[in-house]
Amino acid sequence: MASKAVEKRGRVGVDTVDPRDEPSAEWGWHGSFPKATRVAGWLSAIILLVMLYGNHHGWTENLWLIGLSLLLVFGLVLDIRKQRTAWRK
């Protein structure tokens, strides 16, 4: 349940951010790093696949590495698709 102070604030505007909700808005930065996140995701997926060449003998490790890599690639492909169709909204 929201407190009375939160209820009184109301909605200031669509583009404005209340510094009480987002402390980083006070000093001017309020965003993300979409390109760096995508690059880190692709590098992580590649590193997981490179880790298949190791000194382990069972398939359990291989299945986890392949599964996590596929999960990362699936998420990155969805992100690319979302980015490509973002102008339609």
PDB file of N, CA and C in Angstrom:
ATOM      1  N   MET A   1       0.824  -1.169   0.000  1.00  0.00           N
ATOM      2  CA  MET A   1       0.000   0.000   0.000  1.00  0.00           C
ATOM      3  C   MET A   1       0.881   1.250   0.000  1.00  0.00           C
ATOM      4  N   ALA A   2       0.543   2.186  -0.778  1.00  0.00           N
ATOM      5  CA  ALA A   2       1.340   3.409  -0.897  1.00  0.00           C
ATOM      6  C   ALA A   2       1.081   4.336   0.292  1.00  0.00           C
ATOM      7  N   SER A   3       2.111   5.050   0.669  1.00  0.00           N
ATOM      8  CA  SER A   3       1.943   6.005   1.765  1.00  0.00           C
ATOM      9  C   SER A   3       1.258   7.266   1.252  1.00  0.00           C
ATOM     10  N   LYS A   4       0.842   8.113   2.184  1.00  0.00           N
ATOM     11  CA  LYS A   4       0.127   9.336   1.798  1.00  0.00           C
ATOM     12  C   LYS A   4       1.035  10.300   1.054  1.00  0.00           C
ATOM     13  N   ALA A   5       2.333  10.304   1.388  1.00  0.00           N
ATOM     14  CA  ALA A   5       3.271  11.202   0.695  1.00  0.00           C
ATOM     15  C   ALA A   5       3.399  10.824  -0.765  1.00  0.00           C
ATOM     16  N   VAL A   6       3.417   9.534  -1.039  1.00  0.00           N
ATOM     17  CA  VAL A   6       3.516   9.085  -2.422  1.00  0.00           C
ATOM     18  C   VAL A   6       2.241   9.407  -3.174  1.00  0.00           C
ATOM     19  N   GLU A   7       1.108   9.223  -2.528  1.00  0.00           N
ATOM     20  CA  GLU A   7      -0.164   9.514  -3.184  1.00  0.00           C
ATOM     21  C   GLU A   7      -0.316  10.997  -3.493  1.00  0.00           C
ATOM     22  N   LYS A   8       0.200  11.876  -2.627  1.00  0.00           N
ATOM     23  CA  LYS A   8       0.070  13.317  -2.825  1.00  0.00           C
ATOM     24  C   LYS A   8       0.944  13.807  -3.975  1.00  0.00           C
ATOM     25  N   ARG A   9       2.072  13.135  -4.205  1.00  0.00           N
ATOM     26  CA  ARG A   9       2.972  13.587  -5.267  1.00  0.00           C
ATOM     27  C   ARG A   9       2.292  13.586  -6.619  1.00  0.00           C
ATOM     28  N   GLY A  10       1.529  12.548  -6.878  1.00  0.00           N
ATOM     29  CA  GLY A  10       0.847  12.479  -8.153  1.00  0.00           C
ATOM     30  C   GLY A  10       1.830  12.300  -9.296  1.00  0.00           C
ATOM     31  N   ARG A  11       1.365  12.549 -10.459  1.00  0.00           N
ATOM     32  CA  ARG A  11       2.203  12.407 -11.633  1.00  0.00           C
ATOM     33  C   ARG A  11       2.674  13.763 -12.077  1.00  0.00           C
ATOM     34  N   VAL A  12       3.976  13.974 -12.069  1.00  0.00           N
ATOM     35  CA  VAL A  12       4.531  15.278 -12.434  1.00  0.00           C
ATOM     36  C   VAL A  12       4.508  15.446 -13.943  1.00  0.00           C
ATOM     37  N   GLY A  13       4.893  14.424 -14.653  1.00  0.00           N
ATOM     38  CA  GLY A  13       4.919  14.482 -16.104  1.00  0.00           C
ATOM     39  C   GLY A  13       5.513  13.199 -16.645  1.00  0.00           C
ATOM     40  N   VAL A  14       5.377  12.999 -17.917  1.00  0.00           N
ATOM     41  CA  VAL A  14       5.864  11.766 -18.517  1.00  0.00           C
ATOM     42  C   VAL A  14       7.388  11.768 -18.593  1.00  0.00           C
ATOM     43  N   ASP A  15       7.999  12.888 -18.938  1.00  0.00           N
ATOM     44  CA  ASP A  15       9.439  12.936 -19.146  1.00  0.00           C
ATOM     45  C   ASP A  15      10.231  13.270 -17.891  1.00  0.00           C
ATOM     46  N   THR A  16       9.567  13.708 -16.848  1.00  0.00           N
ATOM     47  CA  THR A  16      10.290  14.084 -15.638  1.00  0.00           C
ATOM     48  C   THR A  16      10.367  12.910 -14.682  1.00  0.00           C
ATOM     49  N   VAL A  17      11.452  12.874 -13.929  1.00  0.00           N
ATOM     50  CA  VAL A  17      11.678  11.806 -12.967  1.00  0.00           C
ATOM     51  C   VAL A  17      11.837  12.439 -11.602  1.00  0.00           C
ATOM     52  N   ASP A  18      11.106  11.932 -10.653  1.00  0.00           N
ATOM     53  CA  ASP A  18      11.196  12.444  -9.293  1.00  0.00           C
ATOM     54  C   ASP A  18      12.472  11.913  -8.642  1.00  0.00           C
ATOM     55  N   PRO A  19      13.363  12.776  -8.153  1.00  0.00           N
ATOM     56  CA  PRO A  19      14.608  12.309  -7.540  1.00  0.00           C
ATOM     57  C   PRO A  19      14.395  11.429  -6.315  1.00  0.00           C
ATOM     58  N   ARG A  20      13.239  11.503  -5.703  1.00  0.00           N
ATOM     59  CA  ARG A  20      12.975  10.610  -4.567  1.00  0.00           C
ATOM     60  C   ARG A  20      12.777   9.178  -5.036  1.00  0.00           C
ATOM     61  N   ASP A  21      12.262   9.012  -6.255  1.00  0.00           N
ATOM     62  CA  ASP A  21      12.094   7.666  -6.808  1.00  0.00           C
ATOM     63  C   ASP A  21      13.377   7.172  -7.461  1.00  0.00           C
ATOM     64  N   GLU A  22      14.070   8.044  -8.135  1.00  0.00           N
ATOM     65  CA  GLU A  22      15.296   7.699  -8.859  1.00  0.00           C
ATOM     66  C   GLU A  22      16.410   8.607  -8.387  1.00  0.00           C
ATOM     67  N   PRO A  23      17.213   8.203  -7.417  1.00  0.00           N
ATOM     68  CA  PRO A  23      18.241   9.090  -6.870  1.00  0.00           C
ATOM     69  C   PRO A  23      19.276   9.546  -7.905  1.00  0.00           C
ATOM     70  N   SER A  24      19.536   8.770  -8.937  1.00  0.00           N
ATOM     71  CA  SER A  24      20.534   9.168  -9.926  1.00  0.00           C
ATOM     72  C   SER A  24      20.083  10.360 -10.751  1.00  0.00           C
ATOM     73  N   ALA A  25      18.781  10.677 -10.757  1.00  0.00           N
ATOM     74  CA  ALA A  25      18.290  11.815 -11.530  1.00  0.00           C
ATOM     75  C   ALA A  25      18.760  13.135 -10.942  1.00  0.00           C
ATOM     76  N   GLU A  26      19.132  13.147  -9.661  1.00  0.00           N
ATOM     77  CA  GLU A  26      19.606  14.386  -9.035  1.00  0.00           C
ATOM     78  C   GLU A  26      20.905  14.885  -9.655  1.00  0.00           C
ATOM     79  N   TRP A  27      21.789  13.977 -10.000  1.00  0.00           N
ATOM     80  CA  TRP A  27      23.080  14.406 -10.531  1.00  0.00           C
ATOM     81  C   TRP A  27      23.172  14.265 -12.032  1.00  0.00           C
ATOM     82  N   GLY A  28      22.051  14.084 -12.707  1.00  0.00           N
ATOM     83  CA  GLY A  28      22.004  14.248 -14.148  1.00  0.00           C
ATOM     84  C   GLY A  28      22.036  12.994 -14.988  1.00  0.00           C
ATOM     85  N   TRP A  29      22.415  11.863 -14.429  1.00  0.00           N
ATOM     86  CA  TRP A  29      22.463  10.668 -15.264  1.00  0.00           C
ATOM     87  C   TRP A  29      21.270   9.794 -14.963  1.00  0.00           C
ATOM     88  N   HIS A  30      20.577   9.403 -16.015  1.00  0.00           N
ATOM     89  CA  HIS A  30      19.438   8.514 -15.859  1.00  0.00           C
ATOM     90  C   HIS A  30      19.262   7.776 -17.179  1.00  0.00           C
ATOM     91  N   GLY A  31      19.994   6.694 -17.329  1.00  0.00           N
ATOM     92  CA  GLY A  31      19.899   5.963 -18.581  1.00  0.00           C
ATOM     93  C   GLY A  31      20.537   4.606 -18.470  1.00  0.00           C
ATOM     94  N   SER A  32      20.814   4.031 -19.631  1.00  0.00           N
ATOM     95  CA  SER A  32      21.420   2.704 -19.673  1.00  0.00           C
ATOM     96  C   SER A  32      22.463   2.676 -20.788  1.00  0.00           C
ATOM     97  N   PHE A  33      23.099   1.552 -20.927  1.00  0.00           N
ATOM     98  CA  PHE A  33      24.132   1.368 -21.941  1.00  0.00           C
ATOM     99  C   PHE A  33      23.702   0.243 -22.880  1.00  0.00           C
ATOM    100  N   PRO A  34      22.803   0.498 -23.828  1.00  0.00           N
ATOM    101  CA  PRO A  34      22.274  -0.599 -24.646  1.00  0.00           C
ATOM    102  C   PRO A  34      23.324  -1.256 -25.530  1.00  0.00           C
ATOM    103  N   LYS A  35      24.224  -0.487 -26.130  1.00  0.00           N
ATOM    104  CA  LYS A  35      25.231  -1.096 -26.997  1.00  0.00           C
ATOM    105  C   LYS A  35      26.219  -1.929 -26.198  1.00  0.00           C
ATOM    106  N   ALA A  36      26.655  -1.408 -25.062  1.00  0.00           N
ATOM    107  CA  ALA A  36      27.600  -2.151 -24.226  1.00  0.00           C
ATOM    108  C   ALA A  36      26.960  -3.418 -23.673  1.00  0.00           C
ATOM    109  N   THR A  37      25.676  -3.361 -23.373  1.00  0.00           N
ATOM    110  CA  THR A  37      24.981  -4.540 -22.871  1.00  0.00           C
ATOM    111  C   THR A  37      24.910  -5.613 -23.939  1.00  0.00           C
ATOM    112  N   ARG A  38      24.625  -5.219 -25.178  1.00  0.00           N
ATOM    113  CA  ARG A  38      24.573  -6.198 -26.270  1.00  0.00           C
ATOM    114  C   ARG A  38      25.939  -6.801 -26.552  1.00  0.00           C
ATOM    115  N   VAL A  39      26.970  -5.972 -26.556  1.00  0.00           N
ATOM    116  CA  VAL A  39      28.327  -6.481 -26.794  1.00  0.00           C
ATOM    117  C   VAL A  39      28.721  -7.445 -25.681  1.00  0.00           C
ATOM    118  N   ALA A  40      28.429  -7.098 -24.440  1.00  0.00           N
ATOM    119  CA  ALA A  40      28.753  -7.978 -23.314  1.00  0.00           C
ATOM    120  C   ALA A  40      27.974  -9.291 -23.407  1.00  0.00           C
ATOM    121  N   GLY A  41      26.741  -9.239 -23.869  1.00  0.00           N
ATOM    122  CA  GLY A  41      25.946 -10.458 -24.037  1.00  0.00           C
ATOM    123  C   GLY A  41      26.531 -11.380 -25.080  1.00  0.00           C
ATOM    124  N   TRP A  42      26.911 -10.826 -26.240  1.00  0.00           N
ATOM    125  CA  TRP A  42      27.505 -11.657 -27.292  1.00  0.00           C
ATOM    126  C   TRP A  42      28.855 -12.219 -26.854  1.00  0.00           C
ATOM    127  N   LEU A  43      29.653 -11.415 -26.169  1.00  0.00           N
ATOM    128  CA  LEU A  43      30.946 -11.918 -25.683  1.00  0.00           C
ATOM    129  C   LEU A  43      30.743 -13.021 -24.648  1.00  0.00           C
ATOM    130  N   SER A  44      29.765 -12.878 -23.789  1.00  0.00           N
ATOM    131  CA  SER A  44      29.492 -13.900 -22.786  1.00  0.00           C
ATOM    132  C   SER A  44      29.043 -15.204 -23.442  1.00  0.00           C
ATOM    133  N   ALA A  45      28.204 -15.114 -24.466  1.00  0.00           N
ATOM    134  CA  ALA A  45      27.754 -16.324 -25.164  1.00  0.00           C
ATOM    135  C   ALA A  45      28.928 -17.015 -25.845  1.00  0.00           C
ATOM    136  N   ILE A  46      29.824 -16.249 -26.452  1.00  0.00           N
ATOM    137  CA  ILE A  46      30.996 -16.835 -27.114  1.00  0.00           C
ATOM    138  C   ILE A  46      31.929 -17.463 -26.091  1.00  0.00           C
ATOM    139  N   ILE A  47      32.142 -16.781 -24.969  1.00  0.00           N
ATOM    140  CA  ILE A  47      33.025 -17.322 -23.930  1.00  0.00           C
ATOM    141  C   ILE A  47      32.456 -18.615 -23.362  1.00  0.00           C
ATOM    142  N   LEU A  48      31.142 -18.698 -23.198  1.00  0.00           N
ATOM    143  CA  LEU A  48      30.541 -19.938 -22.720  1.00  0.00           C
ATOM    144  C   LEU A  48      30.786 -21.086 -23.693  1.00  0.00           C
ATOM    145  N   LEU A  49      30.729 -20.799 -24.988  1.00  0.00           N
ATOM    146  CA  LEU A  49      30.991 -21.854 -25.969  1.00  0.00           C
ATOM    147  C   LEU A  49      32.471 -22.225 -26.013  1.00  0.00           C
ATOM    148  N   VAL A  50      33.346 -21.260 -25.817  1.00  0.00           N
ATOM    149  CA  VAL A  50      34.787 -21.557 -25.789  1.00  0.00           C
ATOM    150  C   VAL A  50      35.114 -22.434 -24.578  1.00  0.00           C
ATOM    151  N   MET A  51      34.361 -22.284 -23.501  1.00  0.00           N
ATOM    152  CA  MET A  51      34.603 -23.081 -22.301  1.00  0.00           C
ATOM    153  C   MET A  51      34.289 -24.560 -22.498  1.00  0.00           C
ATOM    154  N   LEU A  52      33.694 -24.928 -23.636  1.00  0.00           N
ATOM    155  CA  LEU A  52      33.467 -26.341 -23.930  1.00  0.00           C
ATOM    156  C   LEU A  52      34.787 -27.094 -24.072  1.00  0.00           C
ATOM    157  N   TYR A  53      35.837 -26.397 -24.522  1.00  0.00           N
ATOM    158  CA  TYR A  53      37.154 -27.008 -24.646  1.00  0.00           C
ATOM    159  C   TYR A  53      37.849 -26.906 -23.297  1.00  0.00           C
ATOM    160  N   GLY A  54      37.690 -27.939 -22.497  1.00  0.00           N
ATOM    161  CA  GLY A  54      38.273 -27.921 -21.170  1.00  0.00           C
ATOM    162  C   GLY A  54      38.676 -29.325 -20.758  1.00  0.00           C
ATOM    163  N   ASN A  55      38.947 -29.471 -19.493  1.00  0.00           N
ATOM    164  CA  ASN A  55      39.383 -30.770 -18.998  1.00  0.00           C
ATOM    165  C   ASN A  55      38.270 -31.536 -18.300  1.00  0.00           C
ATOM    166  N   HIS A  56      37.015 -31.211 -18.564  1.00  0.00           N
ATOM    167  CA  HIS A  56      35.916 -31.960 -17.971  1.00  0.00           C
ATOM    168  C   HIS A  56      35.546 -33.129 -18.875  1.00  0.00           C
ATOM    169  N   HIS A  57      35.018 -34.182 -18.249  1.00  0.00           N
ATOM    170  CA  HIS A  57      34.752 -35.414 -19.001  1.00  0.00           C
ATOM    171  C   HIS A  57      33.269 -35.702 -19.172  1.00  0.00           C
ATOM    172  N   GLY A  58      32.426 -35.157 -18.328  1.00  0.00           N
ATOM    173  CA  GLY A  58      31.001 -35.455 -18.406  1.00  0.00           C
ATOM    174  C   GLY A  58      30.267 -34.511 -19.331  1.00  0.00           C
ATOM    175  N   TRP A  59      29.041 -34.901 -19.684  1.00  0.00           N
ATOM    176  CA  TRP A  59      28.213 -34.071 -20.556  1.00  0.00           C
ATOM    177  C   TRP A  59      27.386 -33.056 -19.786  1.00  0.00           C
ATOM    178  N   THR A  60      27.326 -33.187 -18.478  1.00  0.00           N
ATOM    179  CA  THR A  60      26.518 -32.263 -17.683  1.00  0.00           C
ATOM    180  C   THR A  60      27.020 -30.831 -17.839  1.00  0.00           C
ATOM    181  N   GLU A  61      28.329 -30.660 -17.758  1.00  0.00           N
ATOM    182  CA  GLU A  61      28.902 -29.325 -17.907  1.00  0.00           C
ATOM    183  C   GLU A  61      28.658 -28.768 -19.302  1.00  0.00           C
ATOM    184  N   ASN A  62      28.806 -29.649 -20.304  1.00  0.00           N
ATOM    185  CA  ASN A  62      28.590 -29.213 -21.685  1.00  0.00           C
ATOM    186  C   ASN A  62      27.141 -28.778 -21.914  1.00  0.00           C
ATOM    187  N   LEU A  63      26.206 -29.535 -21.349  1.00  0.00           N
ATOM    188  CA  LEU A  63      24.794 -29.175 -21.523  1.00  0.00           C
ATOM    189  C   LEU A  63      24.483 -27.831 -20.878  1.00  0.00           C
ATOM    190  N   TRP A  64      25.035 -27.573 -19.689  1.00  0.00           N
ATOM    191  CA  TRP A  64      24.816 -26.283 -19.036  1.00  0.00           C
ATOM    192  C   TRP A  64      25.434 -25.146 -19.845  1.00  0.00           C
ATOM    193  N   LEU A  65      26.649 -25.345 -20.336  1.00  0.00           N
ATOM    194  CA  LEU A  65      27.305 -24.286 -21.110  1.00  0.00           C
ATOM    195  C   LEU A  65      26.542 -23.993 -22.399  1.00  0.00           C
ATOM    196  N   ILE A  66      26.132 -25.041 -23.083  1.00  0.00           N
ATOM    197  CA  ILE A  66      25.388 -24.854 -24.342  1.00  0.00           C
ATOM    198  C   ILE A  66      24.019 -24.238 -24.054  1.00  0.00           C
ATOM    199  N   GLY A  67      23.340 -24.710 -23.011  1.00  0.00           N
ATOM    200  CA  GLY A  67      22.015 -24.181 -22.675  1.00  0.00           C
ATOM    201  C   GLY A  67      22.054 -22.707 -22.294  1.00  0.00           C
ATOM    202  N   LEU A  68      23.017 -22.329 -21.465  1.00  0.00           N
ATOM    203  CA  LEU A  68      23.118 -20.917 -21.079  1.00  0.00           C
ATOM    204  C   LEU A  68      23.499 -20.040 -22.266  1.00  0.00           C
ATOM    205  N   SER A  69      24.372 -20.567 -23.122  1.00  0.00           N
ATOM    206  CA  SER A  69      24.748 -19.806 -24.313  1.00  0.00           C
ATOM    207  C   SER A  69      23.550 -19.613 -25.238  1.00  0.00           C
ATOM    208  N   LEU A  70      22.768 -20.665 -25.431  1.00  0.00           N
ATOM    209  CA  LEU A  70      21.570 -20.539 -26.273  1.00  0.00           C
ATOM    210  C   LEU A  70      20.556 -19.584 -25.647  1.00  0.00           C
ATOM    211  N   LEU A  71      20.434 -19.608 -24.344  1.00  0.00           N
ATOM    212  CA  LEU A  71      19.524 -18.680 -23.668  1.00  0.00           C
ATOM    213  C   LEU A  71      19.964 -17.230 -23.876  1.00  0.00           C
ATOM    214  N   LEU A  72      21.258 -16.971 -23.772  1.00  0.00           N
ATOM    215  CA  LEU A  72      21.777 -15.625 -24.025  1.00  0.00           C
ATOM    216  C   LEU A  72      21.534 -15.191 -25.470  1.00  0.00           C
ATOM    217  N   VAL A  73      21.824 -16.086 -26.410  1.00  0.00           N
ATOM    218  CA  VAL A  73      21.630 -15.756 -27.830  1.00  0.00           C
ATOM    219  C   VAL A  73      20.157 -15.509 -28.120  1.00  0.00           C
ATOM    220  N   PHE A  74      19.261 -16.312 -27.533  1.00  0.00           N
ATOM    221  CA  PHE A  74      17.823 -16.109 -27.721  1.00  0.00           C
ATOM    222  C   PHE A  74      17.396 -14.741 -27.208  1.00  0.00           C
ATOM    223  N   GLY A  75      17.876 -14.369 -26.032  1.00  0.00           N
ATOM    224  CA  GLY A  75      17.555 -13.047 -25.487  1.00  0.00           C
ATOM    225  C   GLY A  75      18.096 -11.919 -26.331  1.00  0.00           C
ATOM    226  N   LEU A  76      19.302 -12.091 -26.877  1.00  0.00           N
ATOM    227  CA  LEU A  76      19.891 -11.050 -27.720  1.00  0.00           C
ATOM    228  C   LEU A  76      19.153 -10.909 -29.047  1.00  0.00           C
ATOM    229  N   VAL A  77      18.707 -12.033 -29.599  1.00  0.00           N
ATOM    230  CA  VAL A  77      17.941 -11.968 -30.849  1.00  0.00           C
ATOM    231  C   VAL A  77      16.591 -11.292 -30.602  1.00  0.00           C
ATOM    232  N   LEU A  78      15.958 -11.587 -29.461  1.00  0.00           N
ATOM    233  CA  LEU A  78      14.714 -10.891 -29.132  1.00  0.00           C
ATOM    234  C   LEU A  78      14.944  -9.391 -28.960  1.00  0.00           C
ATOM    235  N   ASP A  79      16.080  -9.030 -28.365  1.00  0.00           N
ATOM    236  CA  ASP A  79      16.406  -7.617 -28.195  1.00  0.00           C
ATOM    237  C   ASP A  79      16.613  -6.934 -29.540  1.00  0.00           C
ATOM    238  N   ILE A  80      17.270  -7.614 -30.465  1.00  0.00           N
ATOM    239  CA  ILE A  80      17.468  -7.048 -31.813  1.00  0.00           C
ATOM    240  C   ILE A  80      16.108  -6.861 -32.491  1.00  0.00           C
ATOM    241  N   ARG A  81      15.236  -7.856 -32.353  1.00  0.00           N
ATOM    242  CA  ARG A  81      13.912  -7.759 -32.972  1.00  0.00           C
ATOM    243  C   ARG A  81      13.102  -6.618 -32.361  1.00  0.00           C
ATOM    244  N   LYS A  82      13.181  -6.486 -31.025  1.00  0.00           N
ATOM    245  CA  LYS A  82      12.461  -5.405 -30.341  1.00  0.00           C
ATOM    246  C   LYS A  82      13.001  -4.041 -30.767  1.00  0.00           C
ATOM    247  N   GLN A  83      14.305  -3.946 -30.917  1.00  0.00           N
ATOM    248  CA  GLN A  83      14.920  -2.681 -31.335  1.00  0.00           C
ATOM    249  C   GLN A  83      14.498  -2.328 -32.754  1.00  0.00           C
ATOM    250  N   ARG A  84      14.397  -3.318 -33.617  1.00  0.00           N
ATOM    251  CA  ARG A  84      14.057  -3.061 -35.004  1.00  0.00           C
ATOM    252  C   ARG A  84      12.606  -2.611 -35.167  1.00  0.00           C
ATOM    253  N   THR A  85      11.715  -3.088 -34.281  1.00  0.00           N
ATOM    254  CA  THR A  85      10.299  -2.717 -34.405  1.00  0.00           C
ATOM    255  C   THR A  85       9.880  -1.658 -33.405  1.00  0.00           C
ATOM    256  N   ALA A  86      10.832  -1.017 -32.720  1.00  0.00           N
ATOM    257  CA  ALA A  86      10.494  -0.022 -31.698  1.00  0.00           C
ATOM    258  C   ALA A  86       9.859   1.230 -32.299  1.00  0.00           C
ATOM    259  N   TRP A  87      10.146   1.542 -33.542  1.00  0.00           N
ATOM    260  CA  TRP A  87       9.608   2.754 -34.159  1.00  0.00           C
ATOM    261  C   TRP A  87       8.127   2.640 -34.439  1.00  0.00           C
ATOM    262  N   ARG A  88       7.578   1.430 -34.436  1.00  0.00           N
ATOM    263  CA  ARG A  88       6.159   1.241 -34.750  1.00  0.00           C
ATOM    264  C   ARG A  88       5.253   1.613 -33.586  1.00  0.00           C
ATOM    265  N   LYS A  89       5.788   1.690 -32.388  1.00  0.00           N
ATOM    266  CA  LYS A  89       4.940   1.936 -31.218  1.00  0.00           C
ATOM    267  C   LYS A  89       4.729   3.383 -30.962  1.00  0.00           C
TER     268      LYS A  89
END
